[in-house]
Amino acid sequence: MKVTVLTGGVGGAKLVLGLAHALPPADVTAIVNTGDDFTHLGLRVSPDIDTLLYTLSGKANTAQGWGREGESWSFMDAVRSLAGEDWFALGDGDLALHVLRTARLAAGEPLSTIVGDFARRWGIASTVLPMTDDAVATILDTDEGELAFQRYFVARRCEPRVKAIRFEGADRAHPAPGALSAIAGADAILIAPSNPFLSVDPLLAVPGLRQALADAQAPVVAISPLVGGRAVKGPTGKLMVELGVDQGVAAITAHYQGVIDGMLVDERDAPADLGIASARTDTLMLALDDRIRVARSALAFARSLRR
Ligand code: GDP
């Protein structure tokens, strides 16, 4: 069963790892948000893609929730000693991805080729694709003015009030090579339990990807990022209040209206008529077993749906 999943970073990577255990890993394709990508200290950083690479190769620091396990920080110490910017932490091992990516991009290689090579080197049998090789940047209009994603998320810890979100460059972006065929050829398409506004919307803003989802033969199922009405982590709930969206799964389902055929809801959330097919299960993914179990539930639900 070939599965294609649209994903952000941490929340989505949990599901993708579960899928890579529930299925032959080569049957899994992750199309990853690149709206969070930015240039820092001259280096191109792709946080969501790198989270997928670390998670799928067993290198992720799961306790911390980002970055590499067993990371060291000599580079950051040296940056600080020279009064360099230290609001975004780049570990010594992590640096290798950014240095190599930056050098290869400067030499004219597309991001998708570079990411594919990294994944192969680390023995990842699933396909990890950036949503696009073109530059797309998530920009938040806040009560502190316009902030690029990492300035809002990391430097300002999601504290500013958000009035609107836009994805600069998305309307001119083309899906990365392989993304459209991965959607057209899938037996099931999943939208990971990622932040709908910051992680999934950038993907849906790439015109070719949205159209491919509409044209796909396979059902599209979203896994709710809410557990008991609340985001497990991150600003999803806070954003919903600030953007004037109703709270809860119904609002997230409405947000994905026209894109999804079904919604997998956490069993702690009260049953409600969502206006589309839904199924309920425990979607909290703490250990690997949970991730595999949620992946299997999502696949079984998708199999029960038809377009
Ligand atoms: P980021 O790009 O690293 O911020 O991560 P994502 O956008 O992929 O994930 C953030 C979202 O994942 C939040 O809305 C969380 O509620 C959701 N999330 C994290 N862990 C879980 C989990 O175990 N189960 C479910 N259902 N959602 C989760």
mmCIF file of C-alpha atoms and ligand atoms in Angstrom:
data_model
loop_
_atom_site.group_PDB
_atom_site.id
_atom_site.type_symbol
_atom_site.label_atom_id
_atom_site.label_comp_id
_atom_site.label_asym_id
_atom_site.label_seq_id
_atom_site.Cartn_x
_atom_site.Cartn_y
_atom_site.Cartn_z
ATOM 1 C CA MET A 1 0.000 0.000 0.000
ATOM 2 C CA LYS A 2 1.643 3.241 -1.128
ATOM 3 C CA VAL A 3 1.080 6.176 1.201
ATOM 4 C CA THR A 4 1.884 9.828 0.711
ATOM 5 C CA VAL A 5 1.802 12.114 3.721
ATOM 6 C CA LEU A 6 1.860 15.904 3.869
ATOM 7 C CA THR A 7 3.763 16.939 6.960
ATOM 8 C CA GLY A 8 5.422 19.604 9.058
ATOM 9 C CA GLY A 9 8.141 18.834 11.588
ATOM 10 C CA VAL A 10 7.781 17.294 15.016
ATOM 11 C CA GLY A 11 4.096 16.254 15.115
ATOM 12 C CA GLY A 12 4.176 14.996 11.537
ATOM 13 C CA ALA A 13 7.476 13.136 11.908
ATOM 14 C CA LYS A 14 5.933 10.986 14.650
ATOM 15 C CA LEU A 15 3.273 9.744 12.224
ATOM 16 C CA VAL A 16 5.728 9.284 9.344
ATOM 17 C CA LEU A 17 7.955 7.140 11.578
ATOM 18 C CA GLY A 18 4.903 5.067 12.544
ATOM 19 C CA LEU A 19 4.012 4.633 8.858
ATOM 20 C CA ALA A 20 7.578 3.545 8.046
ATOM 21 C CA HIS A 21 7.142 0.750 10.613
ATOM 22 C CA ALA A 22 3.550 -0.143 9.720
ATOM 23 C CA LEU A 23 4.373 -0.498 5.994
ATOM 24 C CA PRO A 24 7.457 -1.353 3.959
ATOM 25 C CA PRO A 25 9.314 1.973 4.457
ATOM 26 C CA ALA A 26 9.854 2.348 0.701
ATOM 27 C CA ASP A 27 6.055 2.610 0.310
ATOM 28 C CA VAL A 28 6.013 5.853 2.321
ATOM 29 C CA THR A 29 6.578 9.300 0.789
ATOM 30 C CA ALA A 30 6.651 12.409 2.969
ATOM 31 C CA ILE A 31 6.092 15.777 1.303
ATOM 32 C CA VAL A 32 7.472 18.270 3.783
ATOM 33 C CA ASN A 33 6.747 21.923 4.544
ATOM 34 C CA THR A 34 9.588 24.276 3.585
ATOM 35 C CA GLY A 35 7.871 27.535 4.595
ATOM 36 C CA ASP A 36 9.956 27.456 7.810
ATOM 37 C CA ASP A 37 13.230 27.378 5.853
ATOM 38 C CA PHE A 38 15.474 30.393 6.290
ATOM 39 C CA THR A 39 19.031 31.645 5.971
ATOM 40 C CA HIS A 40 20.855 31.987 9.278
ATOM 41 C CA LEU A 41 24.495 33.054 9.653
ATOM 42 C CA GLY A 42 24.757 32.526 5.908
ATOM 43 C CA LEU A 43 23.475 28.953 6.111
ATOM 44 C CA ARG A 44 20.275 27.539 4.591
ATOM 45 C CA VAL A 45 18.304 25.790 7.323
ATOM 46 C CA SER A 46 15.311 23.486 6.607
ATOM 47 C CA PRO A 47 13.926 22.681 10.073
ATOM 48 C CA ASP A 48 10.994 20.425 9.127
ATOM 49 C CA ILE A 49 12.960 18.400 6.568
ATOM 50 C CA ASP A 50 15.797 17.937 9.043
ATOM 51 C CA THR A 51 13.354 16.796 11.743
ATOM 52 C CA LEU A 52 12.139 14.110 9.310
ATOM 53 C CA LEU A 53 15.720 13.093 8.452
ATOM 54 C CA TYR A 54 16.709 12.840 12.128
ATOM 55 C CA THR A 55 13.529 11.004 13.102
ATOM 56 C CA LEU A 56 13.594 8.457 10.270
ATOM 57 C CA SER A 57 17.308 7.707 10.734
ATOM 58 C CA GLY A 58 17.029 7.297 14.520
ATOM 59 C CA LYS A 59 19.107 10.401 15.266
ATOM 60 C CA ALA A 60 16.398 12.645 16.757
ATOM 61 C CA ASN A 61 16.609 14.012 20.284
ATOM 62 C CA THR A 62 13.138 12.913 21.372
ATOM 63 C CA ALA A 63 13.412 14.279 24.931
ATOM 64 C CA GLN A 64 14.237 17.776 23.687
ATOM 65 C CA GLY A 65 11.754 17.546 20.815
ATOM 66 C CA TRP A 66 14.116 18.935 18.150
ATOM 67 C CA GLY A 67 17.649 18.490 16.876
ATOM 68 C CA ARG A 68 20.042 15.558 17.206
ATOM 69 C CA GLU A 69 20.572 13.126 20.032
ATOM 70 C CA GLY A 70 23.994 13.479 21.712
ATOM 71 C CA GLU A 71 24.586 16.880 20.108
ATOM 72 C CA SER A 72 27.534 19.059 21.189
ATOM 73 C CA TRP A 73 27.623 22.854 21.141
ATOM 74 C CA SER A 74 31.219 24.061 20.547
ATOM 75 C CA PHE A 75 30.150 26.085 17.515
ATOM 76 C CA MET A 76 27.466 28.001 19.456
ATOM 77 C CA ASP A 77 29.903 28.660 22.316
ATOM 78 C CA ALA A 78 32.390 30.081 19.815
ATOM 79 C CA VAL A 79 29.655 32.176 18.113
ATOM 80 C CA ARG A 80 28.670 33.624 21.511
ATOM 81 C CA SER A 81 32.291 34.423 22.393
ATOM 82 C CA LEU A 82 32.401 36.546 19.239
ATOM 83 C CA ALA A 83 29.050 38.270 20.028
ATOM 84 C CA GLY A 84 27.348 36.464 17.137
ATOM 85 C CA GLU A 85 23.591 35.898 17.020
ATOM 86 C CA ASP A 86 22.685 33.015 19.312
ATOM 87 C CA TRP A 87 18.870 33.008 19.301
ATOM 88 C CA PHE A 88 18.733 30.024 16.932
ATOM 89 C CA ALA A 89 20.761 27.068 18.218
ATOM 90 C CA LEU A 90 22.887 25.205 15.660
ATOM 91 C CA GLY A 91 24.498 22.096 17.144
ATOM 92 C CA ASP A 92 27.866 20.875 15.898
ATOM 93 C CA GLY A 93 26.448 17.782 14.173
ATOM 94 C CA ASP A 94 23.391 19.648 12.897
ATOM 95 C CA LEU A 95 25.733 22.165 11.282
ATOM 96 C CA ALA A 96 26.900 19.510 8.811
ATOM 97 C CA LEU A 97 23.456 19.383 7.152
ATOM 98 C CA HIS A 98 23.286 23.176 6.849
ATOM 99 C CA VAL A 99 26.840 23.621 5.554
ATOM 100 C CA LEU A 100 26.504 20.874 2.935
ATOM 101 C CA ARG A 101 23.013 22.019 1.892
ATOM 102 C CA THR A 102 24.156 25.636 1.540
ATOM 103 C CA ALA A 103 27.223 24.714 -0.507
ATOM 104 C CA ARG A 104 25.262 22.439 -2.839
ATOM 105 C CA LEU A 105 22.417 24.959 -3.289
ATOM 106 C CA ALA A 106 25.029 27.624 -4.131
ATOM 107 C CA ALA A 107 26.467 25.244 -6.738
ATOM 108 C CA GLY A 108 23.006 25.098 -8.346
ATOM 109 C CA GLU A 109 21.621 21.765 -7.101
ATOM 110 C CA PRO A 110 17.918 21.655 -6.205
ATOM 111 C CA LEU A 111 16.935 21.099 -2.564
ATOM 112 C CA SER A 112 15.084 17.876 -3.436
ATOM 113 C CA THR A 113 18.251 16.261 -4.843
ATOM 114 C CA ILE A 114 20.269 17.270 -1.796
ATOM 115 C CA VAL A 115 17.643 15.976 0.659
ATOM 116 C CA GLY A 116 17.327 12.728 -1.301
ATOM 117 C CA ASP A 117 21.093 12.197 -1.060
ATOM 118 C CA PHE A 118 21.121 12.909 2.693
ATOM 119 C CA ALA A 119 18.281 10.420 3.232
ATOM 120 C CA ARG A 120 20.078 7.714 1.211
ATOM 121 C CA ARG A 121 23.338 8.246 3.102
ATOM 122 C CA TRP A 122 21.479 7.733 6.369
ATOM 123 C CA GLY A 123 19.752 4.579 5.172
ATOM 124 C CA ILE A 124 16.240 6.079 5.022
ATOM 125 C CA ALA A 125 14.184 3.892 2.686
ATOM 126 C CA SER A 126 11.152 6.192 2.692
ATOM 127 C CA THR A 127 11.110 9.152 0.296
ATOM 128 C CA VAL A 128 11.523 12.585 1.876
ATOM 129 C CA LEU A 129 10.598 15.404 -0.510
ATOM 130 C CA PRO A 130 10.538 19.134 0.096
ATOM 131 C CA MET A 131 7.150 20.530 -0.998
ATOM 132 C CA THR A 132 9.006 22.638 -3.571
ATOM 133 C CA ASP A 133 12.511 23.486 -4.735
ATOM 134 C CA ASP A 134 11.419 27.129 -5.025
ATOM 135 C CA ALA A 135 11.773 29.659 -2.203
ATOM 136 C CA VAL A 136 8.646 29.955 -0.037
ATOM 137 C CA ALA A 137 8.690 31.843 3.262
ATOM 138 C CA THR A 138 6.007 31.832 5.950
ATOM 139 C CA ILE A 139 5.527 35.411 7.163
ATOM 140 C CA LEU A 140 3.358 36.328 10.140
ATOM 141 C CA ASP A 141 1.660 39.688 10.442
ATOM 142 C CA THR A 142 1.691 40.339 14.204
ATOM 143 C CA ASP A 143 1.129 43.104 16.746
ATOM 144 C CA GLU A 144 4.937 43.527 16.587
ATOM 145 C CA GLY A 145 4.872 43.925 12.803
ATOM 146 C CA GLU A 146 5.787 41.334 10.168
ATOM 147 C CA LEU A 147 7.922 38.481 11.435
ATOM 148 C CA ALA A 148 9.560 35.725 9.417
ATOM 149 C CA PHE A 149 8.594 32.301 10.782
ATOM 150 C CA GLN A 150 11.686 31.542 12.885
ATOM 151 C CA ARG A 151 11.736 35.059 14.351
ATOM 152 C CA TYR A 152 8.176 34.451 15.537
ATOM 153 C CA PHE A 153 8.558 30.789 16.528
ATOM 154 C CA VAL A 154 12.022 30.658 18.078
ATOM 155 C CA ALA A 155 13.233 34.211 18.813
ATOM 156 C CA ARG A 156 9.820 35.469 20.070
ATOM 157 C CA ARG A 157 8.553 32.056 21.330
ATOM 158 C CA CYS A 158 5.171 32.504 19.561
ATOM 159 C CA GLU A 159 4.295 35.351 21.969
ATOM 160 C CA PRO A 160 3.261 38.066 19.465
ATOM 161 C CA ARG A 161 -0.436 38.164 18.549
ATOM 162 C CA VAL A 162 -0.916 36.955 14.989
ATOM 163 C CA LYS A 163 -3.289 38.846 12.690
ATOM 164 C CA ALA A 164 -2.586 37.027 9.423
ATOM 165 C CA ILE A 165 -0.198 34.528 7.854
ATOM 166 C CA ARG A 166 1.104 34.541 4.300
ATOM 167 C CA PHE A 167 3.398 32.279 2.307
ATOM 168 C CA GLU A 168 5.670 34.465 0.261
ATOM 169 C CA GLY A 169 6.496 32.931 -3.113
ATOM 170 C CA ALA A 170 4.003 30.062 -2.807
ATOM 171 C CA ASP A 171 1.781 31.203 -5.677
ATOM 172 C CA ARG A 172 4.750 30.935 -8.073
ATOM 173 C CA ALA A 173 6.178 27.732 -6.550
ATOM 174 C CA HIS A 174 6.171 24.394 -8.354
ATOM 175 C CA PRO A 175 5.887 21.077 -6.518
ATOM 176 C CA ALA A 176 9.248 19.339 -6.113
ATOM 177 C CA PRO A 177 9.991 16.601 -8.675
ATOM 178 C CA GLY A 178 8.229 13.428 -7.602
ATOM 179 C CA ALA A 179 5.614 15.141 -5.414
ATOM 180 C CA LEU A 180 2.771 15.114 -7.951
ATOM 181 C CA SER A 181 3.371 11.485 -8.967
ATOM 182 C CA ALA A 182 3.564 10.486 -5.278
ATOM 183 C CA ILE A 183 0.085 11.982 -4.785
ATOM 184 C CA ALA A 184 -1.351 10.586 -8.036
ATOM 185 C CA GLY A 185 0.095 7.121 -7.424
ATOM 186 C CA ALA A 186 -0.817 6.793 -3.730
ATOM 187 C CA ASP A 187 -3.336 4.318 -2.335
ATOM 188 C CA ALA A 188 -3.872 6.646 0.610
ATOM 189 C CA ILE A 189 -2.975 10.277 1.228
ATOM 190 C CA LEU A 190 -2.600 11.521 4.778
ATOM 191 C CA ILE A 191 -2.322 14.975 6.268
ATOM 192 C CA ALA A 192 -0.170 14.558 9.372
ATOM 193 C CA PRO A 193 -1.254 15.950 12.759
ATOM 194 C CA SER A 194 0.852 19.014 12.079
ATOM 195 C CA ASN A 195 -0.044 22.632 12.716
ATOM 196 C CA PRO A 196 -2.751 23.359 10.078
ATOM 197 C CA PHE A 197 -1.900 27.058 9.799
ATOM 198 C CA LEU A 198 1.901 26.993 9.948
ATOM 199 C CA SER A 199 2.866 23.548 8.628
ATOM 200 C CA VAL A 200 0.092 22.291 6.328
ATOM 201 C CA ASP A 201 -1.217 25.555 4.836
ATOM 202 C CA PRO A 202 2.150 26.328 3.174
ATOM 203 C CA LEU A 203 1.916 22.963 1.397
ATOM 204 C CA LEU A 204 -1.665 23.650 0.318
ATOM 205 C CA ALA A 205 -0.579 27.109 -0.899
ATOM 206 C CA VAL A 206 1.592 25.520 -3.611
ATOM 207 C CA PRO A 207 -0.995 25.536 -6.421
ATOM 208 C CA GLY A 208 0.111 22.270 -8.068
ATOM 209 C CA LEU A 209 -0.051 20.346 -4.788
ATOM 210 C CA ARG A 210 -3.577 21.499 -3.959
ATOM 211 C CA GLN A 211 -4.720 20.557 -7.473
ATOM 212 C CA ALA A 212 -3.035 17.146 -7.260
ATOM 213 C CA LEU A 213 -4.917 16.429 -4.016
ATOM 214 C CA ALA A 214 -8.199 17.378 -5.703
ATOM 215 C CA ASP A 215 -7.429 15.126 -8.692
ATOM 216 C CA ALA A 216 -6.104 12.152 -6.692
ATOM 217 C CA GLN A 217 -7.766 8.745 -6.902
ATOM 218 C CA ALA A 218 -6.937 7.918 -3.279
ATOM 219 C CA PRO A 219 -8.860 9.230 -0.273
ATOM 220 C CA VAL A 220 -7.274 12.074 1.701
ATOM 221 C CA VAL A 221 -7.393 11.662 5.493
ATOM 222 C CA ALA A 222 -6.229 14.224 8.055
ATOM 223 C CA ILE A 223 -5.171 13.248 11.558
ATOM 224 C CA SER A 224 -6.297 15.896 14.019
ATOM 225 C CA PRO A 225 -3.446 17.689 15.820
ATOM 226 C CA LEU A 226 -5.772 18.194 18.809
ATOM 227 C CA VAL A 227 -5.823 15.743 21.697
ATOM 228 C CA GLY A 228 -8.665 16.432 24.100
ATOM 229 C CA GLY A 229 -9.341 19.739 22.356
ATOM 230 C CA ARG A 230 -5.793 21.024 22.786
ATOM 231 C CA ALA A 231 -2.616 21.007 20.718
ATOM 232 C CA VAL A 232 -0.092 18.561 22.154
ATOM 233 C CA LYS A 233 2.590 21.221 21.771
ATOM 234 C CA GLY A 234 3.039 24.526 20.003
ATOM 235 C CA PRO A 235 0.830 27.461 19.097
ATOM 236 C CA THR A 236 -2.054 25.787 17.205
ATOM 237 C CA GLY A 237 -4.666 26.701 19.867
ATOM 238 C CA LYS A 238 -3.304 30.205 20.456
ATOM 239 C CA LEU A 239 -3.326 30.860 16.693
ATOM 240 C CA MET A 240 -6.922 29.677 16.366
ATOM 241 C CA VAL A 241 -8.013 32.222 18.992
ATOM 242 C CA GLU A 242 -5.984 35.028 17.415
ATOM 243 C CA LEU A 243 -7.127 34.252 13.867
ATOM 244 C CA GLY A 244 -10.749 34.222 15.044
ATOM 245 C CA VAL A 245 -11.233 30.543 14.197
ATOM 246 C CA ASP A 246 -13.532 28.464 16.412
ATOM 247 C CA GLN A 247 -11.711 26.089 18.740
ATOM 248 C CA GLY A 248 -11.730 22.355 18.257
ATOM 249 C CA VAL A 249 -11.735 19.582 15.704
ATOM 250 C CA ALA A 250 -14.797 20.915 13.851
ATOM 251 C CA ALA A 251 -12.903 24.112 13.029
ATOM 252 C CA ILE A 252 -9.867 22.176 11.807
ATOM 253 C CA THR A 253 -12.117 19.973 9.685
ATOM 254 C CA ALA A 254 -13.752 23.092 8.238
ATOM 255 C CA HIS A 255 -10.287 24.503 7.547
ATOM 256 C CA TYR A 256 -9.489 21.427 5.418
ATOM 257 C CA GLN A 257 -12.889 21.448 3.696
ATOM 258 C CA GLY A 258 -12.612 20.576 0.013
ATOM 259 C CA VAL A 259 -9.220 18.949 0.561
ATOM 260 C CA ILE A 260 -9.931 15.965 2.838
ATOM 261 C CA ASP A 261 -12.384 13.067 2.647
ATOM 262 C CA GLY A 262 -12.057 12.022 6.268
ATOM 263 C CA MET A 263 -10.830 13.146 9.684
ATOM 264 C CA LEU A 264 -9.200 10.892 12.300
ATOM 265 C CA VAL A 265 -10.133 12.420 15.642
ATOM 266 C CA ASP A 266 -8.677 11.771 19.083
ATOM 267 C CA GLU A 267 -10.968 9.652 21.265
ATOM 268 C CA ARG A 268 -10.805 12.257 24.061
ATOM 269 C CA ASP A 269 -12.645 14.748 21.834
ATOM 270 C CA ALA A 270 -16.430 14.634 22.030
ATOM 271 C CA PRO A 271 -18.081 13.015 18.995
ATOM 272 C CA ALA A 272 -19.484 15.684 16.698
ATOM 273 C CA ASP A 273 -21.001 15.832 13.237
ATOM 274 C CA LEU A 274 -18.050 17.034 11.212
ATOM 275 C CA GLY A 275 -19.910 16.951 7.907
ATOM 276 C CA ILE A 276 -17.463 14.376 6.522
ATOM 277 C CA ALA A 277 -16.466 10.819 7.407
ATOM 278 C CA SER A 278 -14.609 10.520 10.698
ATOM 279 C CA ALA A 279 -13.099 7.875 12.931
ATOM 280 C CA ARG A 280 -11.872 8.076 16.510
ATOM 281 C CA THR A 281 -8.829 6.608 18.195
ATOM 282 C CA ASP A 282 -6.172 7.477 20.775
ATOM 283 C CA THR A 283 -3.937 9.728 18.624
ATOM 284 C CA LEU A 284 -1.386 10.652 21.300
ATOM 285 C CA MET A 285 1.977 9.378 20.009
ATOM 286 C CA LEU A 286 4.405 9.139 22.909
ATOM 287 C CA ALA A 287 6.331 5.918 22.241
ATOM 288 C CA LEU A 288 7.125 4.183 18.956
ATOM 289 C CA ASP A 289 4.276 1.703 19.559
ATOM 290 C CA ASP A 290 1.773 4.599 19.675
ATOM 291 C CA ARG A 291 3.132 5.975 16.416
ATOM 292 C CA ILE A 292 2.709 2.626 14.678
ATOM 293 C CA ARG A 293 -0.770 2.177 16.163
ATOM 294 C CA VAL A 294 -1.941 5.655 15.005
ATOM 295 C CA ALA A 295 -0.396 5.031 11.563
ATOM 296 C CA ARG A 296 -2.315 1.740 11.302
ATOM 297 C CA SER A 297 -5.576 3.404 12.401
ATOM 298 C CA ALA A 298 -5.140 6.135 9.795
ATOM 299 C CA LEU A 299 -4.434 3.550 7.066
ATOM 300 C CA ALA A 300 -7.430 1.405 8.057
ATOM 301 C CA PHE A 301 -9.675 4.472 8.060
ATOM 302 C CA ALA A 302 -8.357 5.562 4.638
ATOM 303 C CA ARG A 303 -8.954 2.042 3.273
ATOM 304 C CA SER A 304 -12.595 2.252 4.401
ATOM 305 C CA LEU A 305 -13.139 5.432 2.362
ATOM 306 C CA ARG A 306 -13.622 5.849 -1.339
ATOM 307 C CA ARG A 307 -13.441 8.910 -3.492
HETATM 308 P P1 GDP B 1 6.573 21.659 13.822
HETATM 309 O O1 GDP B 1 6.640 21.936 12.341
HETATM 310 O O2 GDP B 1 7.848 21.075 14.375
HETATM 311 O O3 GDP B 1 5.992 22.761 14.621
HETATM 312 O O4 GDP B 1 5.578 20.476 13.996
HETATM 313 P P2 GDP B 1 4.215 20.072 13.321
HETATM 314 O O5 GDP B 1 3.501 21.226 12.725
HETATM 315 O O6 GDP B 1 4.439 18.858 12.494
HETATM 316 O O7 GDP B 1 3.441 19.600 14.627
HETATM 317 C C1 GDP B 1 2.843 20.453 15.564
HETATM 318 C C2 GDP B 1 1.471 19.903 15.852
HETATM 319 O O8 GDP B 1 1.584 18.495 16.143
HETATM 320 C C3 GDP B 1 0.781 20.516 17.052
HETATM 321 O O9 GDP B 1 -0.436 21.071 16.610
HETATM 322 C C4 GDP B 1 0.531 19.316 17.980
HETATM 323 O O10 GDP B 1 -0.740 19.363 18.596
HETATM 324 C C5 GDP B 1 0.609 18.134 17.060
HETATM 325 N N1 GDP B 1 1.071 16.918 17.734
HETATM 326 C C6 GDP B 1 2.277 16.743 18.321
HETATM 327 N N2 GDP B 1 2.332 15.500 18.867
HETATM 328 C C7 GDP B 1 1.126 14.902 18.623
HETATM 329 C C8 GDP B 1 0.586 13.623 18.948
HETATM 330 O O11 GDP B 1 1.220 12.785 19.594
HETATM 331 N N3 GDP B 1 -0.695 13.353 18.526
HETATM 332 C C9 GDP B 1 -1.431 14.275 17.832
HETATM 333 N N4 GDP B 1 -2.674 13.948 17.456
HETATM 334 N N5 GDP B 1 -0.940 15.499 17.518
HETATM 335 C C10 GDP B 1 0.321 15.797 17.903
#
